[in-house]
């Protein structure tokens, strides 16, 4: 995939305060996606400026641990101001708890910096394709959860609208984004999410992502409106 929406060249933004890693990441992306336009930012303020000026950015590759950034505040800042831009975290942190919390904040994927280029490229392609990139550590957790057949049976209990909401949750979309796309109120989306949690027998949006990580959602056709 070398084109963004509307046939334009794919536009990526790398946000990391280590110049050498930014260069290495940009080189890896260019090798896999030669036509991609790549911007770089050494911090959240610079990233915000690029996003504000660019018009369309197809993907942000974000490091969580940067100078002057505490915890998830940089991620939250970008998500709150630019909620429609997919974010793939590329971090030196590989604690599953941090990965789960990042997913809970609506990122489209999480890739440890130690992965090889092929894994990174696959994660980027998955996210650009509208999917999620689940770290191996969390995929292992998913493998130990409900068997796929049981989970598929639970998903079959969802109404068409609840299935739409589920697929959007897997894409890292926030309730407000889901409400806008479905043209319903925030309270309606919250009600759908509550029902999805109940029917899938999970306790959080993050667990929804983890539990459904091994299911082949390409085989699930998005219900048509009405």
Coordinates of C-alpha atoms in Angstrom, one line a residue:
X1 CA 0.0 0.0 0.0
X2 CA 1.6 3.2 -1.1
X3 CA -1.3 5.5 -1.5
X4 CA -3.4 7.3 1.1
X5 CA -7.0 8.3 0.9
X6 CA -8.1 9.6 -2.5
X7 CA -5.1 8.2 -4.3
X8 CA -2.6 10.7 -2.9
X9 CA 0.8 9.6 -1.7
X10 CA 0.7 8.0 1.8
X11 CA 1.7 10.6 4.5
X12 CA 3.3 9.4 7.7
X13 CA 4.6 11.3 10.7
X14 CA 7.4 9.9 12.9
X15 CA 7.4 11.4 16.5
X16 CA 10.5 10.5 18.5
X17 CA 13.1 12.6 20.3
X18 CA 16.1 10.4 19.2
X19 CA 17.3 11.6 15.7
X20 CA 19.1 8.3 15.0
X21 CA 16.0 6.3 15.6
X22 CA 13.9 8.6 13.6
X23 CA 16.3 8.2 10.7
X24 CA 16.3 4.4 11.1
X25 CA 12.5 4.3 11.2
X26 CA 12.2 6.6 8.2
X27 CA 14.6 4.4 6.2
X28 CA 12.6 1.3 7.1
X29 CA 9.4 2.9 6.1
X30 CA 10.8 4.2 2.8
X31 CA 12.2 0.8 2.0
X32 CA 8.7 -0.8 2.4
X33 CA 6.7 2.2 1.0
X34 CA 8.9 4.1 -1.5
X35 CA 6.3 6.6 -2.4
X36 CA 5.4 7.6 1.2
X37 CA 5.8 11.2 2.3
X38 CA 7.5 11.2 5.7
X39 CA 7.6 14.0 8.2
X40 CA 9.5 13.9 11.5
X41 CA 8.9 15.6 14.8
X42 CA 11.1 15.5 17.9
X43 CA 8.3 16.2 20.3
X44 CA 4.6 16.6 20.8
X45 CA 4.5 20.3 20.1
X46 CA 6.3 19.8 16.8
X47 CA 4.0 16.9 16.0
X48 CA 0.9 19.0 16.6
X49 CA 2.3 21.7 14.3
X50 CA 2.9 19.2 11.5
X51 CA -0.6 17.7 11.9
X52 CA -2.2 21.1 11.9
X53 CA -0.4 22.2 8.8
X54 CA -0.5 18.9 6.8
X55 CA -4.2 18.6 6.3
X56 CA -4.1 14.8 6.0
X57 CA -1.7 12.4 7.8
X58 CA -2.4 8.7 7.2
X59 CA -0.5 7.5 10.2
X60 CA 1.5 8.7 13.2
X61 CA 4.3 6.6 14.5
X62 CA 4.7 7.7 18.1
X63 CA 7.3 7.0 20.8
X64 CA 5.8 7.2 24.3
X65 CA 9.0 8.0 26.2
X66 CA 10.2 11.4 25.2
X67 CA 11.9 14.2 27.1
X68 CA 9.3 16.4 28.8
X69 CA 6.5 13.8 28.3
X70 CA 5.0 12.1 31.3
X71 CA 3.2 8.8 30.8
X72 CA 0.6 8.9 28.1
X73 CA 0.1 12.7 28.1
X74 CA 1.6 13.1 24.6
X75 CA -0.6 10.4 23.2
X76 CA -3.6 11.8 24.9
X77 CA -2.8 15.3 23.6
X78 CA -2.6 14.1 20.0
X79 CA -5.7 11.9 20.3
X80 CA -7.8 14.8 21.8
X81 CA -6.9 17.3 19.1
X82 CA -6.6 15.0 16.1
X83 CA -9.0 12.1 17.0
X84 CA -9.2 10.8 13.4
X85 CA -5.5 10.2 12.9
X86 CA -4.5 6.6 13.4
X87 CA -1.6 6.2 15.9
X88 CA 0.9 3.3 15.9
X89 CA 3.0 3.4 19.1
X90 CA 6.6 2.4 18.4
X91 CA 8.2 2.2 21.8
X92 CA 11.1 0.8 23.8
X93 CA 8.6 -0.1 26.5
X94 CA 7.3 -3.7 26.1
X95 CA 5.4 -4.2 29.4
X96 CA 2.0 -5.7 28.5
X97 CA 0.3 -3.4 31.0
X98 CA 1.6 -0.4 29.1
X99 CA 0.5 -1.9 25.8
X100 CA -3.0 -2.6 27.2
X101 CA -3.3 1.0 28.5
X102 CA -2.1 2.4 25.1
X103 CA -4.8 0.4 23.4
X104 CA -7.3 1.7 25.9
X105 CA -6.3 5.2 24.9
X106 CA -7.4 4.4 21.3
X107 CA -4.1 3.6 19.5
X108 CA -4.4 1.5 16.4
X109 CA -1.4 -0.6 17.4
X110 CA 1.7 -1.1 19.5
X111 CA 5.1 -2.2 18.2
X112 CA 8.2 -2.6 20.5
X113 CA 11.3 -0.9 19.1
X114 CA 13.1 -4.2 19.2
X115 CA 11.0 -5.9 16.4
X116 CA 12.5 -6.6 13.0
X117 CA 11.7 -4.6 9.9
X118 CA 9.3 -7.2 8.6
X119 CA 7.2 -7.0 11.8
X120 CA 7.2 -3.2 11.7
X121 CA 6.2 -3.1 8.1
X122 CA 3.4 -5.6 8.7
X123 CA 2.1 -3.5 11.6
X124 CA 2.1 -0.3 9.5
X125 CA 0.3 -2.1 6.7
X126 CA -2.3 -3.5 9.1
X127 CA -3.1 -0.1 10.6
X128 CA -3.2 1.6 7.2
X129 CA -5.6 -1.0 6.1
X130 CA -8.0 0.0 8.9
X131 CA -7.0 -2.9 11.2
X132 CA -5.2 -3.2 14.5
X133 CA -1.7 -4.3 15.2
X134 CA -1.7 -6.4 18.4
X135 CA 1.7 -7.0 20.1
X136 CA 2.8 -10.6 20.4
X137 CA 2.6 -10.4 24.2
X138 CA -1.1 -9.5 24.1
X139 CA -1.8 -12.0 21.3
X140 CA -0.5 -14.7 23.7
X141 CA -3.0 -13.4 26.2
X142 CA -5.7 -13.6 23.6
X143 CA -4.7 -17.2 22.8
X144 CA -5.4 -18.1 26.4
X145 CA -8.8 -16.5 26.5
X146 CA -12.1 -17.7 25.1
X147 CA -11.8 -20.2 22.2
X148 CA -12.5 -18.6 18.8
X149 CA -15.6 -20.7 18.3
X150 CA -17.1 -19.5 21.6
X151 CA -16.2 -15.9 20.9
X152 CA -17.7 -16.1 17.4
X153 CA -20.9 -17.4 19.0
X154 CA -20.9 -14.5 21.4
X155 CA -20.3 -12.0 18.5
X156 CA -23.2 -13.6 16.7
X157 CA -25.5 -12.4 19.5
X158 CA -24.7 -8.8 18.6
X159 CA -27.2 -6.7 16.7
X160 CA -25.9 -5.3 13.3
X161 CA -25.4 -1.9 14.9
X162 CA -23.5 -3.4 17.8
X163 CA -21.3 -5.2 15.3
X164 CA -20.5 -1.9 13.6
X165 CA -19.6 -0.4 17.0
X166 CA -17.4 -3.4 17.8
X167 CA -15.5 -3.1 14.5
X168 CA -14.9 0.6 15.1
X169 CA -13.7 -0.1 18.7
X170 CA -11.1 -2.5 17.1
X171 CA -10.0 0.3 14.9
X172 CA -9.3 2.4 17.9
X173 CA -12.1 4.9 17.4
X174 CA -13.4 6.9 20.3
X175 CA -17.1 7.1 21.3
X176 CA -17.5 10.5 19.8
X177 CA -16.0 9.3 16.5
X178 CA -18.3 6.3 16.4
X179 CA -21.3 8.5 17.2
X180 CA -20.4 10.9 14.4
X181 CA -20.0 8.1 11.8
X182 CA -23.2 6.3 12.9
X183 CA -25.1 9.6 13.3
X184 CA -26.3 8.8 16.7
X185 CA -25.8 10.4 20.2
X186 CA -22.9 9.6 22.5
X187 CA -25.3 8.0 25.0
X188 CA -26.5 5.6 22.3
X189 CA -22.9 4.6 21.6
X190 CA -22.2 4.1 25.3
X191 CA -25.3 1.9 25.5
X192 CA -24.1 -0.2 22.6
X193 CA -20.6 -0.5 24.2
X194 CA -22.2 -1.7 27.5
X195 CA -24.2 -4.3 25.6
X196 CA -21.1 -5.5 23.7
X197 CA -19.2 -5.9 26.9
X198 CA -22.0 -7.9 28.4
X199 CA -22.6 -10.1 25.4
X200 CA -18.9 -10.8 24.9
X201 CA -18.4 -11.3 28.7
X202 CA -15.5 -8.8 28.9
X203 CA -14.9 -5.9 31.2
X204 CA -13.3 -3.2 29.1
X205 CA -12.7 -1.9 25.6
X206 CA -9.1 -3.1 25.8
X207 CA -10.2 -6.6 26.6
X208 CA -12.5 -6.4 23.5
X209 CA -9.5 -5.7 21.4
X210 CA -7.4 -8.5 23.0
X211 CA -10.2 -11.1 23.0
X212 CA -11.0 -10.6 19.3
X213 CA -7.3 -10.3 18.2
X214 CA -7.2 -13.9 16.8
X215 CA -10.6 -13.7 15.0
X216 CA -10.5 -13.2 11.2
X217 CA -12.7 -10.2 11.0
X218 CA -12.1 -10.1 7.2
X219 CA -14.7 -12.9 7.2
X220 CA -17.2 -10.7 9.0
X221 CA -19.1 -8.5 6.5
X222 CA -20.0 -5.0 7.8
X223 CA -23.8 -4.9 8.1
X224 CA -25.5 -2.5 5.8
X225 CA -27.4 0.5 7.3
X226 CA -31.1 -0.3 7.9

